[in-house]
XYZ file of C-alpha atoms in Angstrom:
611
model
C 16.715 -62.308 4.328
C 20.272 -62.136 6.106
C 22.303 -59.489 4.967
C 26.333 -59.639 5.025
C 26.550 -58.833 8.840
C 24.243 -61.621 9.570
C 21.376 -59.001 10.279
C 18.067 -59.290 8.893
C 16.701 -56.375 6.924
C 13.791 -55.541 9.688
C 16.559 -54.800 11.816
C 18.659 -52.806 9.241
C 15.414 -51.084 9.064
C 14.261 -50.332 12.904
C 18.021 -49.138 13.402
C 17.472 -46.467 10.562
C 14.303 -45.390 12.295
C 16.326 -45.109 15.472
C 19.042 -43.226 14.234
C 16.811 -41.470 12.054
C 14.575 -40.689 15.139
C 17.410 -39.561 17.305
C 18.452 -36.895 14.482
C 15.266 -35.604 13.717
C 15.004 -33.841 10.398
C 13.668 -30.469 9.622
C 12.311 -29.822 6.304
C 10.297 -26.201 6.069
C 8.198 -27.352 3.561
C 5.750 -24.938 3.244
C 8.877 -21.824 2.696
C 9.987 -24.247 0.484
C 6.785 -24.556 -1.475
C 6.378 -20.813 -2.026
C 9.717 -19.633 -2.703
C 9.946 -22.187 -5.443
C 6.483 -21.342 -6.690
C 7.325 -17.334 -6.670
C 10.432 -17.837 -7.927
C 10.080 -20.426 -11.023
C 6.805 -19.377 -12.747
C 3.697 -19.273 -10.655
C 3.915 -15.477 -10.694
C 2.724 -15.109 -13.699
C 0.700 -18.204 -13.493
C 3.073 -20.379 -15.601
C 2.899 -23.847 -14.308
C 4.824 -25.769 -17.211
C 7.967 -23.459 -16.093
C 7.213 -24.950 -12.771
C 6.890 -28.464 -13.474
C 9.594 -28.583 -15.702
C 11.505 -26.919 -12.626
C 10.414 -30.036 -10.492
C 11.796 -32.288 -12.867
C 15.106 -30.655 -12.968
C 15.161 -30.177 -8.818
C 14.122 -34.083 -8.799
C 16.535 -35.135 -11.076
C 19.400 -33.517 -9.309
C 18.512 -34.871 -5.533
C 17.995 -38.270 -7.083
C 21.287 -38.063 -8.623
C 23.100 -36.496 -5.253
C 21.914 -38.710 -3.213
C 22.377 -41.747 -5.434
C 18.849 -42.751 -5.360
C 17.899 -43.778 -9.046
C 15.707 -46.107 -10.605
C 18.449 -47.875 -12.353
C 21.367 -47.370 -14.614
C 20.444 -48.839 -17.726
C 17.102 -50.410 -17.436
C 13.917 -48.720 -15.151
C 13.764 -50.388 -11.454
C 10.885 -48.572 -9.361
C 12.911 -48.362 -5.973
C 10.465 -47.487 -3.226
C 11.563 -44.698 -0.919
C 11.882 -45.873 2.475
C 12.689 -44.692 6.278
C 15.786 -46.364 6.251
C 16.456 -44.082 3.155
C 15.994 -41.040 4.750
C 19.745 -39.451 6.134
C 18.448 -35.486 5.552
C 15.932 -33.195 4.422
C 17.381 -33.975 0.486
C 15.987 -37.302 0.597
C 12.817 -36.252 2.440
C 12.369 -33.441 -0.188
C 11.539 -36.329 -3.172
C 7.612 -37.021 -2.347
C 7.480 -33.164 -1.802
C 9.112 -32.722 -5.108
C 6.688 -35.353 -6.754
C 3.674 -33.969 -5.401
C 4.531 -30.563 -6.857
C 5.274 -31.886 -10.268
C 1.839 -33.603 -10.185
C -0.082 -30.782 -9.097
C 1.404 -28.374 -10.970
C 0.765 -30.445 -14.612
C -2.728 -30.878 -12.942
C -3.039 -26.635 -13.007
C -1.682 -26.602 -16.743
C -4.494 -29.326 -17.632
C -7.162 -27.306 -16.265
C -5.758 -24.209 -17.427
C -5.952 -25.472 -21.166
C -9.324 -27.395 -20.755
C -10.609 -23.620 -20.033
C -10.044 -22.606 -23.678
C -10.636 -26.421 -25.386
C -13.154 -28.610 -23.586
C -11.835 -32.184 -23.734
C -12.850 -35.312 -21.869
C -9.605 -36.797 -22.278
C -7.613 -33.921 -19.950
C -10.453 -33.627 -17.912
C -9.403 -37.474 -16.847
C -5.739 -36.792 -17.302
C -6.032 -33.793 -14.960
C -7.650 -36.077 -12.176
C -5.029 -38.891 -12.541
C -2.330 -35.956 -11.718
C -4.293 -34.829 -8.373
C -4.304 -38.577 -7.307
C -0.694 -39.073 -7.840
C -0.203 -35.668 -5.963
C -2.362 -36.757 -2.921
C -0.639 -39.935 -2.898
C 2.650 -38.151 -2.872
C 1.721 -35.992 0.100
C 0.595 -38.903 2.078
C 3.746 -40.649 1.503
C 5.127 -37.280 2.796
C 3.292 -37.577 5.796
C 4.038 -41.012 6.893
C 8.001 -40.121 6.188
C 7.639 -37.271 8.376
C 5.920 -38.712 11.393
C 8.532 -41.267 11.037
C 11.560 -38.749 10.677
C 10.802 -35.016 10.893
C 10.555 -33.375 13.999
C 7.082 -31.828 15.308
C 7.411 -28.399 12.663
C 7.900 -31.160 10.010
C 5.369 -33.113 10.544
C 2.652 -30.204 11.137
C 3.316 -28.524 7.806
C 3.299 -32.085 6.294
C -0.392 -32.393 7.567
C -1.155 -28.767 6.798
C -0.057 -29.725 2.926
C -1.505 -33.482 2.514
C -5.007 -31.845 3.698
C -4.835 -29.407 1.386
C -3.716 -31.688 -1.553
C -6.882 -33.583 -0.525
C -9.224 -30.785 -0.389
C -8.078 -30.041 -4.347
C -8.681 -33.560 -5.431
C -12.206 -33.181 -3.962
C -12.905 -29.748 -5.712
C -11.881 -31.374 -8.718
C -14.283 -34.270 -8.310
C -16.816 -32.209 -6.922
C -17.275 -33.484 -3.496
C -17.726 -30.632 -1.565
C -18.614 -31.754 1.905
C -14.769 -33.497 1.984
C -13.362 -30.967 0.138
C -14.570 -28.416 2.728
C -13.607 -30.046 5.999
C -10.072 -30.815 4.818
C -9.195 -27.609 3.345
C -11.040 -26.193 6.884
C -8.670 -28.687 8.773
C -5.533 -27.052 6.451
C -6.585 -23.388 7.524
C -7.096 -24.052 11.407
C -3.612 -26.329 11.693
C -2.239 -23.132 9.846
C -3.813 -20.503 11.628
C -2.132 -22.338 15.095
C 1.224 -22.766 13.113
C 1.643 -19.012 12.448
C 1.322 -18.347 16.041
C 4.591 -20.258 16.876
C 6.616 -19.427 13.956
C 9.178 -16.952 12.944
C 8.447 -13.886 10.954
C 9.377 -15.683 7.616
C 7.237 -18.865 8.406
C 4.328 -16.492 10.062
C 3.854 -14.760 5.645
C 3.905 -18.206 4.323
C 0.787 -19.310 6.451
C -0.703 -16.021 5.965
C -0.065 -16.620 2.225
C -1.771 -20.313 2.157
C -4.438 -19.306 4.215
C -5.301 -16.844 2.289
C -5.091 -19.223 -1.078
C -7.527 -21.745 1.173
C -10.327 -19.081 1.620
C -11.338 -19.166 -1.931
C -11.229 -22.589 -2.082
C -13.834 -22.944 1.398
C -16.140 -20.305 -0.061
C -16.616 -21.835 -2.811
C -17.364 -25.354 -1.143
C -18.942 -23.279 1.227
C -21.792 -22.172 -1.471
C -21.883 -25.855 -2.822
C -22.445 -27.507 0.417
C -25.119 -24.862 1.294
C -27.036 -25.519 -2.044
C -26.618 -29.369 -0.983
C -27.606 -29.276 2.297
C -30.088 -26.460 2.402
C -29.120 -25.623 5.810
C -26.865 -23.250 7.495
C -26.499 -24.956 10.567
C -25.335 -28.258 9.431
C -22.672 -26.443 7.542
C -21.347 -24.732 10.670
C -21.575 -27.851 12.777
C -19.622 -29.350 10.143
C -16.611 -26.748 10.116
C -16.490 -26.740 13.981
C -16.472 -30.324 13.511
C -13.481 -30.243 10.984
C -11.721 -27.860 12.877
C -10.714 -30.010 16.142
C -7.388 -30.795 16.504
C -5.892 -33.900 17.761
C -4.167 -34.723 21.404
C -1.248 -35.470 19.278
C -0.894 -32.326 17.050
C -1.699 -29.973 19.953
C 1.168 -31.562 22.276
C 3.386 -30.393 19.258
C 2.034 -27.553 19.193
C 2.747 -26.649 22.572
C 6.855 -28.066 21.670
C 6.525 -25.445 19.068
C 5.396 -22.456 21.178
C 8.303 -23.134 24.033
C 10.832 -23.924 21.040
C 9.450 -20.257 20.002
C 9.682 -18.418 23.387
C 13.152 -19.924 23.705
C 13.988 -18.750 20.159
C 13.082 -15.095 20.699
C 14.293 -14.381 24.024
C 18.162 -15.570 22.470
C 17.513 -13.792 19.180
C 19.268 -10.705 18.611
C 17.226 -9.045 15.973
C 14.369 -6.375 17.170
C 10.954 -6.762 15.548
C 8.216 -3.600 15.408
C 4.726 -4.647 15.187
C 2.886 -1.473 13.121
C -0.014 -1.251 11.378
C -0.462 -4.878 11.926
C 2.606 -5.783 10.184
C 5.974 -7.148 11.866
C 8.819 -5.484 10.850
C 12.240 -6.950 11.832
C 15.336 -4.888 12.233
C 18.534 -6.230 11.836
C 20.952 -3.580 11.545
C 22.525 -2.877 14.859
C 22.973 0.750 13.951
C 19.098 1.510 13.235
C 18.670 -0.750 16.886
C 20.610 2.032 18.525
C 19.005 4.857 17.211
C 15.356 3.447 17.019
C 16.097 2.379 20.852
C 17.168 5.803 21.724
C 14.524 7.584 19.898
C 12.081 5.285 22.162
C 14.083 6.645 25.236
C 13.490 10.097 25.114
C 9.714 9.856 23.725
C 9.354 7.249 27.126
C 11.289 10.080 28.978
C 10.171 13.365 27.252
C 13.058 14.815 28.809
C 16.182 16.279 27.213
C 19.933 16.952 28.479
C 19.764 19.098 30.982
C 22.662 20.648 30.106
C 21.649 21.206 26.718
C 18.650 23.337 28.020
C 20.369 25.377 30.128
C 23.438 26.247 27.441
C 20.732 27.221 24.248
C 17.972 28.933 26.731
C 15.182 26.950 24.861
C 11.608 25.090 25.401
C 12.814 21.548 27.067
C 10.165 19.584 25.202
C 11.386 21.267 22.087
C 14.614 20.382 22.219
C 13.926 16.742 23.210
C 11.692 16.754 20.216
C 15.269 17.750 18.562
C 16.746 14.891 19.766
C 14.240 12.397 18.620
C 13.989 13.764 15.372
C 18.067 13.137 15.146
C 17.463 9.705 16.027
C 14.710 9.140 13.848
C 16.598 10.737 10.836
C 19.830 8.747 11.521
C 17.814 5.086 11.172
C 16.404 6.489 8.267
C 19.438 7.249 6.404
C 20.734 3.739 7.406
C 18.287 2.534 6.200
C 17.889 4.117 2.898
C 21.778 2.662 2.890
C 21.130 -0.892 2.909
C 17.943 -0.605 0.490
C 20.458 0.847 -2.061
C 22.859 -1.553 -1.634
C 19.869 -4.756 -1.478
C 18.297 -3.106 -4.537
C 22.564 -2.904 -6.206
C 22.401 -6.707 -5.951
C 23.078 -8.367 -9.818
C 21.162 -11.787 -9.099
C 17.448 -11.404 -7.384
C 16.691 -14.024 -5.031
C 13.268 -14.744 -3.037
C 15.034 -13.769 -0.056
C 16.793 -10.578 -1.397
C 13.614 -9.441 -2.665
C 11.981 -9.923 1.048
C 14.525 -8.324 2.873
C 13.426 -5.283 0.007
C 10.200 -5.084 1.515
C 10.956 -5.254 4.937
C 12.850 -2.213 4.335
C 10.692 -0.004 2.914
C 8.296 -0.995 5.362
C 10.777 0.443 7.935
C 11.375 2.954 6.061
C 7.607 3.901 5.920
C 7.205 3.551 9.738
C 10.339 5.849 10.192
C 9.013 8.316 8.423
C 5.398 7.950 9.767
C 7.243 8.857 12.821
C 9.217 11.533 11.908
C 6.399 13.596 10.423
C 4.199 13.364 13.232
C 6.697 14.702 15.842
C 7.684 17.242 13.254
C 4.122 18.337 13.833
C 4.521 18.343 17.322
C 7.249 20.737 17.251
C 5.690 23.339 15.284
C 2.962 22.818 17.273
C 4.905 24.189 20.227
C 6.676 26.637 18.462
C 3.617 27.956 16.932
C 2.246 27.869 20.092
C 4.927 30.013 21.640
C 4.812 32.931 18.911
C 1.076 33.300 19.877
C 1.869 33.697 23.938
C 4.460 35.866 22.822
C 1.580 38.148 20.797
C -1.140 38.368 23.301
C 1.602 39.975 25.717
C 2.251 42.168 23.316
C -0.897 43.185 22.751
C -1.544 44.040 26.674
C -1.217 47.251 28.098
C 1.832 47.841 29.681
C 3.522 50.701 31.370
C 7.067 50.339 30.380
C 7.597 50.296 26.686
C 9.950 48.047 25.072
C 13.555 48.992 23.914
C 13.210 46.874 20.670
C 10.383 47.623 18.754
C 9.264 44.826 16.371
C 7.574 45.138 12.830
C 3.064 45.597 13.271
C 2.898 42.094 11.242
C 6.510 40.333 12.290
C 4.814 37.872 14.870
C 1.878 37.563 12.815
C 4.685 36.044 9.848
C 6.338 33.988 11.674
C 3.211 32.187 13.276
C 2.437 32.133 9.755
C 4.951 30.254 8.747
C 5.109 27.728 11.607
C 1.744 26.995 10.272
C 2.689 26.741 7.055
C 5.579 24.050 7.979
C 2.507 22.253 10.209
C 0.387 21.980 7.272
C 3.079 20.657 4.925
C 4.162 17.805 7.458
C -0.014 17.003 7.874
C 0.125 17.079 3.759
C 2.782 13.910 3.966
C 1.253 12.606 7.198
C -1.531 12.010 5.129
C -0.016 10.481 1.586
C 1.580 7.962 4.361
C -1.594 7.220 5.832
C -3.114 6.705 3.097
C -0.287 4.297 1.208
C -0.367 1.866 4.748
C -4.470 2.192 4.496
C -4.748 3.375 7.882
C -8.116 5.250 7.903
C -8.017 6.212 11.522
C -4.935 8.376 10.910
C -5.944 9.785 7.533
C -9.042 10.781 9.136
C -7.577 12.282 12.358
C -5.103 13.764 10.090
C -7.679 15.808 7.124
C -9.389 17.286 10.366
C -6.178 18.842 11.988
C -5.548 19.640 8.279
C -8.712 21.819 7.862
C -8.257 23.073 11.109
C -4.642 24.492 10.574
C -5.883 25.946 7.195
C -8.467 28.296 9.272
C -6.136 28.955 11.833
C -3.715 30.086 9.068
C -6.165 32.446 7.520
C -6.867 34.098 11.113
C -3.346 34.861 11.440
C -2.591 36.054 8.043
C -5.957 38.431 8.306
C -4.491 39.728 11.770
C -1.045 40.861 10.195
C -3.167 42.560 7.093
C -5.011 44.179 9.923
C -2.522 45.822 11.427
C -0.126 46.858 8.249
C -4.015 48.340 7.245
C -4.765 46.689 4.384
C -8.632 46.015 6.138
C -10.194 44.658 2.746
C -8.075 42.022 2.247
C -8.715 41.359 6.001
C -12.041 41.041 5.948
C -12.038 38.797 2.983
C -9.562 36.292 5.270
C -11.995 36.698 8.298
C -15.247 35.607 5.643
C -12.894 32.396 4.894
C -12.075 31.569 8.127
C -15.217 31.442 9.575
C -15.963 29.138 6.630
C -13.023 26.909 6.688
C -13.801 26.373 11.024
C -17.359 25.511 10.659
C -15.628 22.475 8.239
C -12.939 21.946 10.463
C -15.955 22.100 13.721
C -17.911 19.331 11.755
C -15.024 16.871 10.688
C -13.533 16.879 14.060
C -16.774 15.805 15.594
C -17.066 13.050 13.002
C -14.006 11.788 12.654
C -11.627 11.776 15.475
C -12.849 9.574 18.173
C -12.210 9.555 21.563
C -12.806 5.628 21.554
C -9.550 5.154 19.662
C -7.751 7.189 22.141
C -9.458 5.512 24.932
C -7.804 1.797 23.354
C -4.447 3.381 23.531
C -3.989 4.468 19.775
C -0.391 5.700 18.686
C -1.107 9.320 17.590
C 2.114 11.345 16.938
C 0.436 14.592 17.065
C -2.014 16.434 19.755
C -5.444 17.532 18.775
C -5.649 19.001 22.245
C -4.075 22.147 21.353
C -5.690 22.712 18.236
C -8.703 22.432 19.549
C -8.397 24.620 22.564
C -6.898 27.373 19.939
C -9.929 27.269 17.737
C -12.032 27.827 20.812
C -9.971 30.769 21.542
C -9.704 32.397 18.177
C -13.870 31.573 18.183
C -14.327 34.689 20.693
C -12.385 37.242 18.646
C -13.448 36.336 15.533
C -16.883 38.011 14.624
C -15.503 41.133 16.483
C -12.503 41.810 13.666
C -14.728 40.690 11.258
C -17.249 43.399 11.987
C -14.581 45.950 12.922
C -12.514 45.378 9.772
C -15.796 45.633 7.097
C -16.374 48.849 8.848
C -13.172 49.870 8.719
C -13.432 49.274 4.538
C -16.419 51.091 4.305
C -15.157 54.074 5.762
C -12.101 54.020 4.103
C -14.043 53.140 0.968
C -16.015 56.736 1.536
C -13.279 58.730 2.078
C -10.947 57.524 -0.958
C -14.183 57.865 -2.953
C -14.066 60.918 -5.909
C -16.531 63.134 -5.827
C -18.905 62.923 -9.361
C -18.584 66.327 -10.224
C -14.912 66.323 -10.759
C -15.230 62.885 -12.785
C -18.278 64.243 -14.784
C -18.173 65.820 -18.104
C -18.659 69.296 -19.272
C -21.170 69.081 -21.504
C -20.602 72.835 -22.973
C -17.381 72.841 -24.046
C -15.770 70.604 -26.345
C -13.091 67.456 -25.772
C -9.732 67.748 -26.998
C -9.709 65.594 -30.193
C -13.330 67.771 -31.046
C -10.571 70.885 -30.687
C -7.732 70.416 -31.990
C -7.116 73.579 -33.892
C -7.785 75.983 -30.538
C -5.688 75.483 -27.347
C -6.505 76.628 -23.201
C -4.700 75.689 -20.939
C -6.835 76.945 -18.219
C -9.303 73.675 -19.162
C -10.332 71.002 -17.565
C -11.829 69.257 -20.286
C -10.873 65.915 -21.196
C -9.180 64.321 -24.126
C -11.919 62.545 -25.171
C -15.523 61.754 -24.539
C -15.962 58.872 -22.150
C -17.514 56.996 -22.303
C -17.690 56.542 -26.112
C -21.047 56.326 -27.806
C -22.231 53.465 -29.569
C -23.754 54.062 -33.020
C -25.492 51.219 -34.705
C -23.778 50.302 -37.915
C -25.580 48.621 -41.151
C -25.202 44.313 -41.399
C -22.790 43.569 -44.716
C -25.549 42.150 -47.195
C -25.665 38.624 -48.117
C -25.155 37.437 -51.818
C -27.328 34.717 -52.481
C -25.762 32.648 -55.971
C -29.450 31.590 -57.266
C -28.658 32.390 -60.678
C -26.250 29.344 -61.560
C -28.944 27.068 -62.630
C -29.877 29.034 -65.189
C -26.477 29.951 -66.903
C -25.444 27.037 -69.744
C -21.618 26.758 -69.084
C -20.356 26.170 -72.594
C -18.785 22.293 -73.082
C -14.914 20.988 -72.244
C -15.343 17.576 -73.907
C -12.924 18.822 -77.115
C -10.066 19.973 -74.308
C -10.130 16.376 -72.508
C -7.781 14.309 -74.251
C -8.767 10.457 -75.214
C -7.519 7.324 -73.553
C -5.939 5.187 -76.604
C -6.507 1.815 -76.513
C -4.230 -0.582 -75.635
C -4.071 -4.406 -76.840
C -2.304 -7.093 -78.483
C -1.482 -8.110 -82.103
C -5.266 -9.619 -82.404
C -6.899 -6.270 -81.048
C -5.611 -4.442 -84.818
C -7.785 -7.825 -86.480
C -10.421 -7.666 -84.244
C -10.512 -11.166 -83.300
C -9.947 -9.994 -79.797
């Protein structure tokens, strides 16, 4: 048919592909997918919520962009290329598919507690009209979407397909199109933003289940493991087509990063992206000096203090800057009156940098007691050499001893939170690195603490420290040798603190040890001996009387005591037992008379006795 401009309608239609073609639309419809799922229901498994959210999304588009089936009586209109202006329009199969699948889950979710043929057919009739949805979806796409389109349209019609075949049991389809879904996603994440990259990891995660359990099925069916391998490898090649869009996608990517502003940190195999120009600066700077390792050299000079130190200082300045930043806009994110899918996202992203700040921050705040601890001990063993000229100040016998004390005591509180952040980001590397530096510090603490009882001459309480050092290294000696590996250091792991110092000051405290052990025990013992009474002063005069024996004569020449001690024990007579054997034999007289009678209550035919 002609149309008013004297066109025909095949060439009303080829121009709307070209235009179309030349505009390329972009519909994200896998971001789409989950933030309407997370957001409307299917967090708490509630798919009626999220059909009836379908219907009210389809409505609305259908009514925006005047595309309705009629005013007064139902017209099916097809949807069509020439249709198509944005992603609205191209958001109605999407939308349809959805609905479908989601009244599909409620079926199946109610056949679980009532078994009924009925919704057992109803439930398959949805999954059809969802495939054929997300087919229609796909031809729109390769028609109109650009090459991000048109791969997440595949991604989602193969895994629309792969349900419909769980559902009808055919597990040899179901398993190479829900294999297909996971390998187009898998190459998707690789060129995708951060956002895009957790929505692939999300479905590919959901499409696991599904292949082990067709997986199991095909196995039982074919009875052979290497027919079901040759057919995932076969399911898992990708076309000329998709992999030339593919490559678009990765130099649309490159492009994308080297113009975007925002910094990302991979940790703990998690991207984190940072925003905030402020944290930037002082994450950036914080990078400097740990790249450098070098501080102001002014700054040294003018405070007189360990260069390493004080750049440690200024790290630890920049670190705790970004973190109070930070902690800024997660206040103000978590302020927010309406909660949105993206709101809550940012949330996470940061306290994860909050975490990795922290993570950070702890382990260079071991560092730096590590040096200063470090420094307190070179400053005792000169103290303890023999010198000639004798020092104008004098310090305290256990001074040094306390303060290395308490550097340790700061070391082992940062490895304390070290490891509760370790453990919360499940890295077992670090927690285990960080228990053995843990028991280590513990027996270097009790060394030090037994050296400054030492010398103040409290020798018992010494020795008792030496016993439980020796102890406490033999544990720190066996976890070292099992746990930190020299293979992780050899890949180039990130660990904040050294181990290299602690273990070259074990192996120095290892030669002194047995030696103030020994010298301290003997040291008790003697002391022990000489504080000792002698027996005859704390023995009793067995002549004379005590005090509370004589109370009526007085010396006070006497060395008797008060009383006899220690007092004698006389045995004393059990309290008997009275057995009551006799009271069934006594006849209690009878209580009948005292109990007063019920009276009987009735009606008018009770007095005639008729009732």
């Amino acid at each position: 048919m002609a149309s008013k401009d004297g066109k025909t309608e095949d060439e009303n239609s080829k121009n709307a592909i070209n235009s179309a073609e030349a505009k390329e639309i972009n519909l994200s419809i896998l971001t789409t997918i989950k933030d309407s799922q997370s957001q409307h229901g299917l967090r708490h498994d509630d798919y009626m919520r999220y059909r009836q959210y379908c219907c009210r999304r389809l409505r609305r588009i259908r009514k925006s962009v005047k595309f309705l089936h009629g005013k007064t009586h139902y017209k099916k209109k097809k949807l069509d290329v020439r249709h198509i202006e944005n992603e609205r329009v191209l958001s109605i199969p999407l939308l349809n598919a959805e609905r479908a699948w989601s009244y599909a889950m409620e079926l199946k979710k109610a056949l679980q507690k009532e078994d009924e043929s009925r919704k057992q057919h109803h439930l398959l009739r949805r999954l059809k009209r969802a495939v054929k949805s997300s087919n229609e979806l796909l031809e729109l796409s390769r028609a109109v979407g650009n090459a991000r389109t048109q791969v997440e349209a595949e991604v989602y019609a193969s895994w629309m397909e792969g349900n419909e075949h769980i559902e009808r049991s055919r597990w040899l389809e179901a398993l190479a199109s829900h294999v297909r879904s996971k390998t187009l996603c898998d190459r998707l994440a690789r060129c995708s933003d951060l956002q895009s990259e957790e929505r692939c990891k999300e479905i590919v995660q959901q499409l696991n289940v599904s292949i082990r359990l067709s997986t199991y099925n095909v196995k039982r069916k074919l009875k052979s493991e290497e027919k079901v391998k040759a057919l995932k490898a076969r399911s898992a090649n990708i076309e000329e087509k998709l992999i030339t869009k593919f490559l678009e996608l990765e130099k649309e990517h490159k492009e994308r990063e080297s113009k975007s502003t925002s910094t990302v940190i991979v940790w703990n195999n998690t991207k984190i992206p940072v925003t905030n120009k402020h944290i930037q600066k002082a994450l950036q700077k914080a990078a400097e000096l740990e790249s450098s390792g070098e501080p102001d050299s002014k700054a040294a000079e003018t405070e007189g203090k360990d260069p390493k130190i004080l750049a440690l200082n200024g790290i630890l300045a920049a670190y705790t800057k970004a973190g109070s930043q930070c902690q800024v806009d997660l206040l103000a994110n978590e302020g927010a009156k309406l909660r949105t899918v993206i709101l809550d996202r940012k949330a996470t992203y940061l306290r994860n940098l909050k975490m990795y700040i922290n993570f950070k921050k702890l382990g260079h705040k071991v560092v730096r007691s590590q040096l200063q601890a470090e420094s307190l001990v070179e400053e005792l063993s000169k103290q303890e050499l023999p010198t000639k000229k004798k020092a104008k100040k004098k310090l305290l016998p256990d001074a040094i001893e306390k303060a290395i004390v308490s550097s340790l005591d700061r070391i082992l509180e940062h490895l304390y939170s070290y490891k509760e952040v370790a453990d919360q980001i499940k890295d077992k590397s670090s927690l285990r690195e960080a228990e053995a530096a843990y028991i280590g510090y513990r027996a270097l603490r009790c060394y030090y603490k037994a050296l400054g009882f030492e010398k103040t001459g409290d020798t018992k309480s010494a020795f008792t420290l030496y016993c439980l050092c020796e102890d406490i290294k033999t544990k720190a000696d066996r976890s070292m040798k099992n746990h930190v590996s020299k293979e992780s250091e050899a890949k180039g792991k990130d660990l904040s603190f050294s181990m290299d110092i602690l273990e070259a000051r074990l192996a120095s405290t290892t030669k002194d040890l047995k030696s103030r052990k020994y010298r301290s025990h003997a040291l008790t013992v003697a002391s022990d001996s000489v504080l000792q009474p002698s027996k005859s002063s704390l023995s009793l005069d067995k002549k004379g009387k005590a005090l509370l024996e004589r109370l009526k004569t007085y010396n006070a020449k006497s060395e008797l005591p008060i009383a006899e001690f220690p007092v004698q024990v006389a045995a004393t007579p059990s309290k008997p037992l009275f057995l009551d054997i006799a009271y069934h034999f006594v006849k209690f007289p009878s209580l009948n008379k005292r109990i007063e009678s019920e009276q009987k209550k009735g009606g008018i035919l009770s007095s005639f006795g008729l009732w």
